[in-house]
Amino acid sequence: GEQVEQLPSSLIVQEGASVLINCSYTDSASVYFPWYKQEPGKRLQFIIDIRSNMERKQTQRLTLLFDKKTKHLSLHITATQPGDSAIYFCSASLGNYKPTFGKGTSLVVHP
Amino acid sequence: DMKVTQMPRYLIKRMGENVLLECGQDMSHETMYWYRQDPGLGLQLIYISYDVDSNSEGDIPKGYRVSRKKREHFSLILDSAKTNQTSVYFCASSLRDRDSEQFFGPGTRLTVL
């Protein structure tokens, strides 16, 4: 079945820095790639998604890049703030209601 | 206010006891999910419900069963709980579209002693 890998597993940065979270998947048939953020002790929240017919999507300080050929995604967060501290999850879906999640990337932003 | 709720939020049970976790949503979403989250493992899909009485196994269904008798409610049942079922359980819901953003509940932390 589909496997999703995220790197790095953790990041520690100073406020204002930019960060890059990488995600790779194995099943070329995956078509939908939502990302979620989980702040400490909180529920997962959707932050951005991309479909396999797109290469780039941007919302506020988030930019999501997708390379179908290499089966790779990158989430770029600019001008980080302490409120961005969370675990970020990449997921991949075949469009069959059964998404596969990565293990998460823990981001800590120091003020 | 669109939301997914879970009850209880915390639960301690002894091995062999039955466990009932409940999930509700007020968005009329057709599809609902149960996941477990363990440290360093991300989310693992236990069961999906496409609508009332239309359920399907996820990646790790063994030891669990589900019930959905109303669109807004989805229950996860552990018959004779085991210590390795200690985890945080998340419920989620989404629209019928097969590729839809999921809305998550706050989670239930279950400890099986």
PDB file of C-alpha atoms in Angstrom:
ATOM      1  CA  GLY A   1       0.000   0.000   0.000  1.00  0.00           C
ATOM      2  CA  GLU A   2       0.860   3.661  -0.073  1.00  0.00           C
ATOM      3  CA  GLN A   3       3.717   4.829   2.117  1.00  0.00           C
ATOM      4  CA  VAL A   4       4.401   8.425   3.047  1.00  0.00           C
ATOM      5  CA  GLU A   5       7.707   9.623   4.436  1.00  0.00           C
ATOM      6  CA  GLN A   6       8.419  13.029   5.924  1.00  0.00           C
ATOM      7  CA  LEU A   7      11.750  14.664   6.522  1.00  0.00           C
ATOM      8  CA  PRO A   8      13.027  16.051   8.719  1.00  0.00           C
ATOM      9  CA  SER A   9      11.326  14.568  11.749  1.00  0.00           C
ATOM     10  CA  SER A  10      11.994  17.723  13.732  1.00  0.00           C
ATOM     11  CA  LEU A  11      13.036  21.341  13.196  1.00  0.00           C
ATOM     12  CA  ILE A  12      14.010  24.062  15.640  1.00  0.00           C
ATOM     13  CA  VAL A  13      14.278  27.615  14.309  1.00  0.00           C
ATOM     14  CA  GLN A  14      14.270  31.207  15.429  1.00  0.00           C
ATOM     15  CA  GLU A  15      11.263  33.393  14.766  1.00  0.00           C
ATOM     16  CA  GLY A  16      11.368  34.884  11.291  1.00  0.00           C
ATOM     17  CA  ALA A  17      13.221  31.982   9.694  1.00  0.00           C
ATOM     18  CA  SER A  18      11.892  30.015   6.739  1.00  0.00           C
ATOM     19  CA  VAL A  19      11.495  26.259   6.910  1.00  0.00           C
ATOM     20  CA  LEU A  20      11.084  23.463   4.409  1.00  0.00           C
ATOM     21  CA  ILE A  21       9.310  20.195   5.132  1.00  0.00           C
ATOM     22  CA  ASN A  22       9.729  17.401   2.620  1.00  0.00           C
ATOM     23  CA  CYS A  23       7.308  14.594   1.913  1.00  0.00           C
ATOM     24  CA  SER A  24       7.607  11.656  -0.448  1.00  0.00           C
ATOM     25  CA  TYR A  25       5.088   9.002  -1.359  1.00  0.00           C
ATOM     26  CA  THR A  26       5.264   5.686  -3.165  1.00  0.00           C
ATOM     27  CA  ASP A  27       2.006   5.149  -5.076  1.00  0.00           C
ATOM     28  CA  SER A  28       1.966   7.081  -8.344  1.00  0.00           C
ATOM     29  CA  ALA A  29      -1.845   6.763  -8.396  1.00  0.00           C
ATOM     30  CA  SER A  30      -2.243   9.114  -5.407  1.00  0.00           C
ATOM     31  CA  VAL A  31      -4.163  12.213  -6.448  1.00  0.00           C
ATOM     32  CA  TYR A  32      -4.766  14.355  -3.392  1.00  0.00           C
ATOM     33  CA  PHE A  33      -2.286  15.613  -0.833  1.00  0.00           C
ATOM     34  CA  PRO A  34      -3.677  17.486   2.164  1.00  0.00           C
ATOM     35  CA  TRP A  35      -1.463  18.772   4.957  1.00  0.00           C
ATOM     36  CA  TYR A  36      -2.512  19.142   8.544  1.00  0.00           C
ATOM     37  CA  LYS A  37      -1.095  20.953  11.551  1.00  0.00           C
ATOM     38  CA  GLN A  38      -1.394  19.725  15.125  1.00  0.00           C
ATOM     39  CA  GLU A  39      -0.549  22.166  17.885  1.00  0.00           C
ATOM     40  CA  PRO A  40       0.368  20.645  21.257  1.00  0.00           C
ATOM     41  CA  GLY A  41      -2.659  18.957  22.800  1.00  0.00           C
ATOM     42  CA  LYS A  42      -4.943  20.094  20.006  1.00  0.00           C
ATOM     43  CA  ARG A  43      -6.815  18.476  17.149  1.00  0.00           C
ATOM     44  CA  LEU A  44      -5.399  18.250  13.644  1.00  0.00           C
ATOM     45  CA  GLN A  45      -6.298  21.189  11.433  1.00  0.00           C
ATOM     46  CA  PHE A  46      -6.213  21.297   7.663  1.00  0.00           C
ATOM     47  CA  ILE A  47      -3.768  23.911   6.395  1.00  0.00           C
ATOM     48  CA  ILE A  48      -3.254  23.396   2.670  1.00  0.00           C
ATOM     49  CA  ASP A  49      -3.697  20.801  -0.043  1.00  0.00           C
ATOM     50  CA  ILE A  50      -2.705  20.132  -3.620  1.00  0.00           C
ATOM     51  CA  ARG A  51      -3.956  17.831  -6.325  1.00  0.00           C
ATOM     52  CA  SER A  52      -1.857  15.809  -8.706  1.00  0.00           C
ATOM     53  CA  ASN A  53      -2.711  18.070 -11.656  1.00  0.00           C
ATOM     54  CA  MET A  54      -1.083  21.054  -9.972  1.00  0.00           C
ATOM     55  CA  GLU A  55       2.543  22.004  -9.344  1.00  0.00           C
ATOM     56  CA  ARG A  56       2.246  24.782  -6.810  1.00  0.00           C
ATOM     57  CA  LYS A  57      -0.198  26.226  -4.340  1.00  0.00           C
ATOM     58  CA  GLN A  58       0.236  29.186  -2.031  1.00  0.00           C
ATOM     59  CA  THR A  59      -1.764  30.543   0.844  1.00  0.00           C
ATOM     60  CA  GLN A  60      -0.465  33.354   3.028  1.00  0.00           C
ATOM     61  CA  ARG A  61       2.946  32.193   4.354  1.00  0.00           C
ATOM     62  CA  LEU A  62       2.590  28.627   3.078  1.00  0.00           C
ATOM     63  CA  THR A  63       3.777  27.405  -0.314  1.00  0.00           C
ATOM     64  CA  LEU A  64       3.256  23.804  -1.348  1.00  0.00           C
ATOM     65  CA  LEU A  65       5.235  22.399  -4.267  1.00  0.00           C
ATOM     66  CA  PHE A  66       4.411  19.122  -5.977  1.00  0.00           C
ATOM     67  CA  ASP A  67       6.566  17.052  -8.310  1.00  0.00           C
ATOM     68  CA  LYS A  68       4.586  14.191  -9.775  1.00  0.00           C
ATOM     69  CA  LYS A  69       7.583  12.739 -11.545  1.00  0.00           C
ATOM     70  CA  THR A  70       9.642  12.288  -8.390  1.00  0.00           C
ATOM     71  CA  LYS A  71       6.600  11.726  -6.118  1.00  0.00           C
ATOM     72  CA  HIS A  72       7.762  14.502  -3.847  1.00  0.00           C
ATOM     73  CA  LEU A  73       6.152  17.434  -2.072  1.00  0.00           C
ATOM     74  CA  SER A  74       7.672  20.360  -0.197  1.00  0.00           C
ATOM     75  CA  LEU A  75       5.932  22.656   2.257  1.00  0.00           C
ATOM     76  CA  HIS A  76       7.650  25.996   2.628  1.00  0.00           C
ATOM     77  CA  ILE A  77       6.744  28.204   5.582  1.00  0.00           C
ATOM     78  CA  THR A  78       8.103  31.748   5.537  1.00  0.00           C
ATOM     79  CA  ALA A  79       8.488  34.291   8.337  1.00  0.00           C
ATOM     80  CA  THR A  80       7.824  31.710  11.027  1.00  0.00           C
ATOM     81  CA  GLN A  81       6.158  32.723  14.285  1.00  0.00           C
ATOM     82  CA  PRO A  82       5.965  30.932  17.650  1.00  0.00           C
ATOM     83  CA  GLY A  83       2.348  30.140  16.808  1.00  0.00           C
ATOM     84  CA  ASP A  84       3.603  27.992  13.938  1.00  0.00           C
ATOM     85  CA  SER A  85       5.063  25.559  16.471  1.00  0.00           C
ATOM     86  CA  ALA A  86       3.270  22.286  15.837  1.00  0.00           C
ATOM     87  CA  ILE A  87       3.559  18.886  14.238  1.00  0.00           C
ATOM     88  CA  TYR A  88       2.946  19.024  10.503  1.00  0.00           C
ATOM     89  CA  PHE A  89       1.531  15.991   8.734  1.00  0.00           C
ATOM     90  CA  CYS A  90       1.642  15.247   5.042  1.00  0.00           C
ATOM     91  CA  SER A  91      -0.919  12.804   3.669  1.00  0.00           C
ATOM     92  CA  ALA A  92      -1.593  11.118   0.350  1.00  0.00           C
ATOM     93  CA  SER A  93      -4.883   9.829  -0.957  1.00  0.00           C
ATOM     94  CA  LEU A  94      -5.721   7.582  -3.880  1.00  0.00           C
ATOM     95  CA  GLY A  95      -9.193   9.092  -3.922  1.00  0.00           C
ATOM     96  CA  ASN A  96     -10.547   6.025  -2.148  1.00  0.00           C
ATOM     97  CA  TYR A  97     -11.384   7.631   1.178  1.00  0.00           C
ATOM     98  CA  LYS A  98      -8.312   6.001   2.771  1.00  0.00           C
ATOM     99  CA  PRO A  99      -5.558   8.557   3.150  1.00  0.00           C
ATOM    100  CA  THR A 100      -2.103   7.597   4.340  1.00  0.00           C
ATOM    101  CA  PHE A 101      -0.360   9.946   6.729  1.00  0.00           C
ATOM    102  CA  GLY A 102       3.311  10.556   7.262  1.00  0.00           C
ATOM    103  CA  LYS A 103       4.765  10.341  10.744  1.00  0.00           C
ATOM    104  CA  GLY A 104       4.913  14.089  11.084  1.00  0.00           C
ATOM    105  CA  THR A 105       7.489  16.854  11.349  1.00  0.00           C
ATOM    106  CA  SER A 106       7.770  18.640  14.674  1.00  0.00           C
ATOM    107  CA  LEU A 107       8.454  22.364  14.258  1.00  0.00           C
ATOM    108  CA  VAL A 108       9.524  24.520  17.191  1.00  0.00           C
ATOM    109  CA  VAL A 109       9.830  28.259  16.612  1.00  0.00           C
ATOM    110  CA  HIS A 110      11.653  30.167  19.342  1.00  0.00           C
ATOM    111  CA  PRO A 111      10.798  33.849  19.876  1.00  0.00           C
TER     112      PRO A 111
ATOM    113  CA  ASP B   1     -20.121  26.451  14.491  1.00  0.00           C
ATOM    114  CA  MET B   2     -18.937  23.445  12.471  1.00  0.00           C
ATOM    115  CA  LYS B   3     -17.240  20.921  14.656  1.00  0.00           C
ATOM    116  CA  VAL B   4     -16.440  17.334  15.475  1.00  0.00           C
ATOM    117  CA  THR B   5     -16.876  16.274  19.089  1.00  0.00           C
ATOM    118  CA  GLN B   6     -15.563  13.243  20.930  1.00  0.00           C
ATOM    119  CA  MET B   7     -16.567  11.702  24.224  1.00  0.00           C
ATOM    120  CA  PRO B   8     -15.019  10.956  26.584  1.00  0.00           C
ATOM    121  CA  ARG B   9     -11.815  12.963  26.304  1.00  0.00           C
ATOM    122  CA  TYR B  10      -9.936  10.762  28.744  1.00  0.00           C
ATOM    123  CA  LEU B  11     -10.603   7.154  29.702  1.00  0.00           C
ATOM    124  CA  ILE B  12      -8.834   4.593  31.832  1.00  0.00           C
ATOM    125  CA  LYS B  13      -9.886   0.979  31.526  1.00  0.00           C
ATOM    126  CA  ARG B  14      -8.582  -2.370  32.702  1.00  0.00           C
ATOM    127  CA  MET B  15      -7.512  -5.053  30.283  1.00  0.00           C
ATOM    128  CA  GLY B  16     -10.502  -7.115  29.225  1.00  0.00           C
ATOM    129  CA  GLU B  17     -13.077  -4.379  29.766  1.00  0.00           C
ATOM    130  CA  ASN B  18     -15.218  -3.092  26.938  1.00  0.00           C
ATOM    131  CA  VAL B  19     -14.667   0.425  25.643  1.00  0.00           C
ATOM    132  CA  LEU B  20     -17.027   2.730  23.783  1.00  0.00           C
ATOM    133  CA  LEU B  21     -15.718   5.901  22.147  1.00  0.00           C
ATOM    134  CA  GLU B  22     -18.251   8.253  20.638  1.00  0.00           C
ATOM    135  CA  CYS B  23     -17.935  10.850  17.918  1.00  0.00           C
ATOM    136  CA  GLY B  24     -20.392  13.425  16.649  1.00  0.00           C
ATOM    137  CA  GLN B  25     -20.407  16.023  13.891  1.00  0.00           C
ATOM    138  CA  ASP B  26     -22.842  18.758  12.981  1.00  0.00           C
ATOM    139  CA  MET B  27     -21.798  19.314   9.365  1.00  0.00           C
ATOM    140  CA  SER B  28     -23.917  16.556   7.776  1.00  0.00           C
ATOM    141  CA  HIS B  29     -20.738  14.983   6.451  1.00  0.00           C
ATOM    142  CA  GLU B  30     -21.351  11.617   4.843  1.00  0.00           C
ATOM    143  CA  THR B  31     -17.909  10.173   5.567  1.00  0.00           C
ATOM    144  CA  MET B  32     -16.455   9.611   9.029  1.00  0.00           C
ATOM    145  CA  TYR B  33     -13.196   8.079  10.181  1.00  0.00           C
ATOM    146  CA  TRP B  34     -11.515   6.635  13.250  1.00  0.00           C
ATOM    147  CA  TYR B  35      -7.738   6.889  13.639  1.00  0.00           C
ATOM    148  CA  ARG B  36      -5.286   6.135  16.377  1.00  0.00           C
ATOM    149  CA  GLN B  37      -2.180   8.194  16.967  1.00  0.00           C
ATOM    150  CA  ASP B  38       0.863   6.783  18.675  1.00  0.00           C
ATOM    151  CA  PRO B  39       4.126   8.648  19.324  1.00  0.00           C
ATOM    152  CA  GLY B  40       6.333   8.632  16.250  1.00  0.00           C
ATOM    153  CA  LEU B  41       3.816   6.733  14.119  1.00  0.00           C
ATOM    154  CA  GLY B  42       1.540   9.417  12.776  1.00  0.00           C
ATOM    155  CA  LEU B  43      -2.116   8.555  12.255  1.00  0.00           C
ATOM    156  CA  GLN B  44      -3.254   5.063  11.442  1.00  0.00           C
ATOM    157  CA  LEU B  45      -6.690   4.513   9.929  1.00  0.00           C
ATOM    158  CA  ILE B  46      -8.868   2.042  11.834  1.00  0.00           C
ATOM    159  CA  TYR B  47     -12.258   2.288  10.120  1.00  0.00           C
ATOM    160  CA  ILE B  48     -14.156   4.426   7.663  1.00  0.00           C
ATOM    161  CA  SER B  49     -17.882   4.952   7.434  1.00  0.00           C
ATOM    162  CA  TYR B  50     -19.268   6.155   4.120  1.00  0.00           C
ATOM    163  CA  ASP B  51     -22.721   6.747   5.601  1.00  0.00           C
ATOM    164  CA  VAL B  52     -25.214   5.062   7.921  1.00  0.00           C
ATOM    165  CA  ASP B  53     -24.519   1.321   8.168  1.00  0.00           C
ATOM    166  CA  SER B  54     -21.869   1.514   5.437  1.00  0.00           C
ATOM    167  CA  ASN B  55     -18.519   0.858   7.069  1.00  0.00           C
ATOM    168  CA  SER B  56     -15.171  -0.350   5.801  1.00  0.00           C
ATOM    169  CA  GLU B  57     -11.966  -1.506   7.412  1.00  0.00           C
ATOM    170  CA  GLY B  58      -8.946   0.752   7.403  1.00  0.00           C
ATOM    171  CA  ASP B  59      -5.338  -0.284   7.832  1.00  0.00           C
ATOM    172  CA  ILE B  60      -5.541  -1.596  11.423  1.00  0.00           C
ATOM    173  CA  PRO B  61      -9.103  -2.845  12.148  1.00  0.00           C
ATOM    174  CA  LYS B  62      -8.158  -5.839  14.270  1.00  0.00           C
ATOM    175  CA  GLY B  63      -9.542  -5.567  17.802  1.00  0.00           C
ATOM    176  CA  TYR B  64     -11.992  -2.804  16.880  1.00  0.00           C
ATOM    177  CA  ARG B  65     -15.507  -2.518  15.550  1.00  0.00           C
ATOM    178  CA  VAL B  66     -17.668   0.447  14.675  1.00  0.00           C
ATOM    179  CA  SER B  67     -21.283   1.463  14.569  1.00  0.00           C
ATOM    180  CA  ARG B  68     -23.010   4.209  12.631  1.00  0.00           C
ATOM    181  CA  LYS B  69     -26.770   4.347  13.009  1.00  0.00           C
ATOM    182  CA  LYS B  70     -27.135   8.081  12.405  1.00  0.00           C
ATOM    183  CA  ARG B  71     -25.177  10.214   9.977  1.00  0.00           C
ATOM    184  CA  GLU B  72     -23.989  12.528  12.738  1.00  0.00           C
ATOM    185  CA  HIS B  73     -22.709   9.811  15.098  1.00  0.00           C
ATOM    186  CA  PHE B  74     -19.904   7.274  14.707  1.00  0.00           C
ATOM    187  CA  SER B  75     -18.864   4.942  17.523  1.00  0.00           C
ATOM    188  CA  LEU B  76     -15.691   2.938  18.025  1.00  0.00           C
ATOM    189  CA  ILE B  77     -15.960  -0.172  20.180  1.00  0.00           C
ATOM    190  CA  LEU B  78     -13.180  -2.178  21.725  1.00  0.00           C
ATOM    191  CA  ASP B  79     -14.423  -5.534  22.937  1.00  0.00           C
ATOM    192  CA  SER B  80     -12.121  -6.782  25.682  1.00  0.00           C
ATOM    193  CA  ALA B  81      -9.525  -4.033  25.523  1.00  0.00           C
ATOM    194  CA  LYS B  82      -5.848  -4.853  25.384  1.00  0.00           C
ATOM    195  CA  THR B  83      -2.915  -2.888  26.785  1.00  0.00           C
ATOM    196  CA  ASN B  84      -1.541  -2.309  23.279  1.00  0.00           C
ATOM    197  CA  GLN B  85      -4.724  -0.377  22.471  1.00  0.00           C
ATOM    198  CA  THR B  86      -3.550   2.400  24.767  1.00  0.00           C
ATOM    199  CA  SER B  87      -3.425   5.364  22.417  1.00  0.00           C
ATOM    200  CA  VAL B  88      -5.001   8.637  21.417  1.00  0.00           C
ATOM    201  CA  TYR B  89      -8.015   8.094  19.191  1.00  0.00           C
ATOM    202  CA  PHE B  90      -9.154  10.708  16.709  1.00  0.00           C
ATOM    203  CA  CYS B  91     -12.426  10.864  14.870  1.00  0.00           C
ATOM    204  CA  ALA B  92     -12.759  12.861  11.654  1.00  0.00           C
ATOM    205  CA  SER B  93     -15.409  13.654   9.093  1.00  0.00           C
ATOM    206  CA  SER B  94     -15.477  14.859   5.504  1.00  0.00           C
ATOM    207  CA  LEU B  95     -17.810  15.466   2.621  1.00  0.00           C
ATOM    208  CA  ARG B  96     -18.675  12.650   0.235  1.00  0.00           C
ATOM    209  CA  ASP B  97     -16.045  13.760  -2.336  1.00  0.00           C
ATOM    210  CA  ARG B  98     -13.365  11.122  -2.247  1.00  0.00           C
ATOM    211  CA  ASP B  99     -10.656  13.706  -1.893  1.00  0.00           C
ATOM    212  CA  SER B 100     -11.941  15.989   0.793  1.00  0.00           C
ATOM    213  CA  GLU B 101     -10.445  17.919   3.616  1.00  0.00           C
ATOM    214  CA  GLN B 102     -11.067  16.132   6.890  1.00  0.00           C
ATOM    215  CA  PHE B 103     -12.283  17.820  10.050  1.00  0.00           C
ATOM    216  CA  PHE B 104     -10.888  16.284  13.209  1.00  0.00           C
ATOM    217  CA  GLY B 105     -12.212  15.901  16.711  1.00  0.00           C
ATOM    218  CA  PRO B 106     -10.148  16.791  19.799  1.00  0.00           C
ATOM    219  CA  GLY B 107      -9.156  13.190  20.484  1.00  0.00           C
ATOM    220  CA  THR B 108      -9.747  10.657  23.252  1.00  0.00           C
ATOM    221  CA  ARG B 109      -6.784   9.538  25.310  1.00  0.00           C
ATOM    222  CA  LEU B 110      -7.400   5.897  26.229  1.00  0.00           C
ATOM    223  CA  THR B 111      -5.252   4.064  28.747  1.00  0.00           C
ATOM    224  CA  VAL B 112      -5.711   0.325  29.141  1.00  0.00           C
ATOM    225  CA  LEU B 113      -4.079  -1.011  32.299  1.00  0.00           C
TER     226      LEU B 113
END
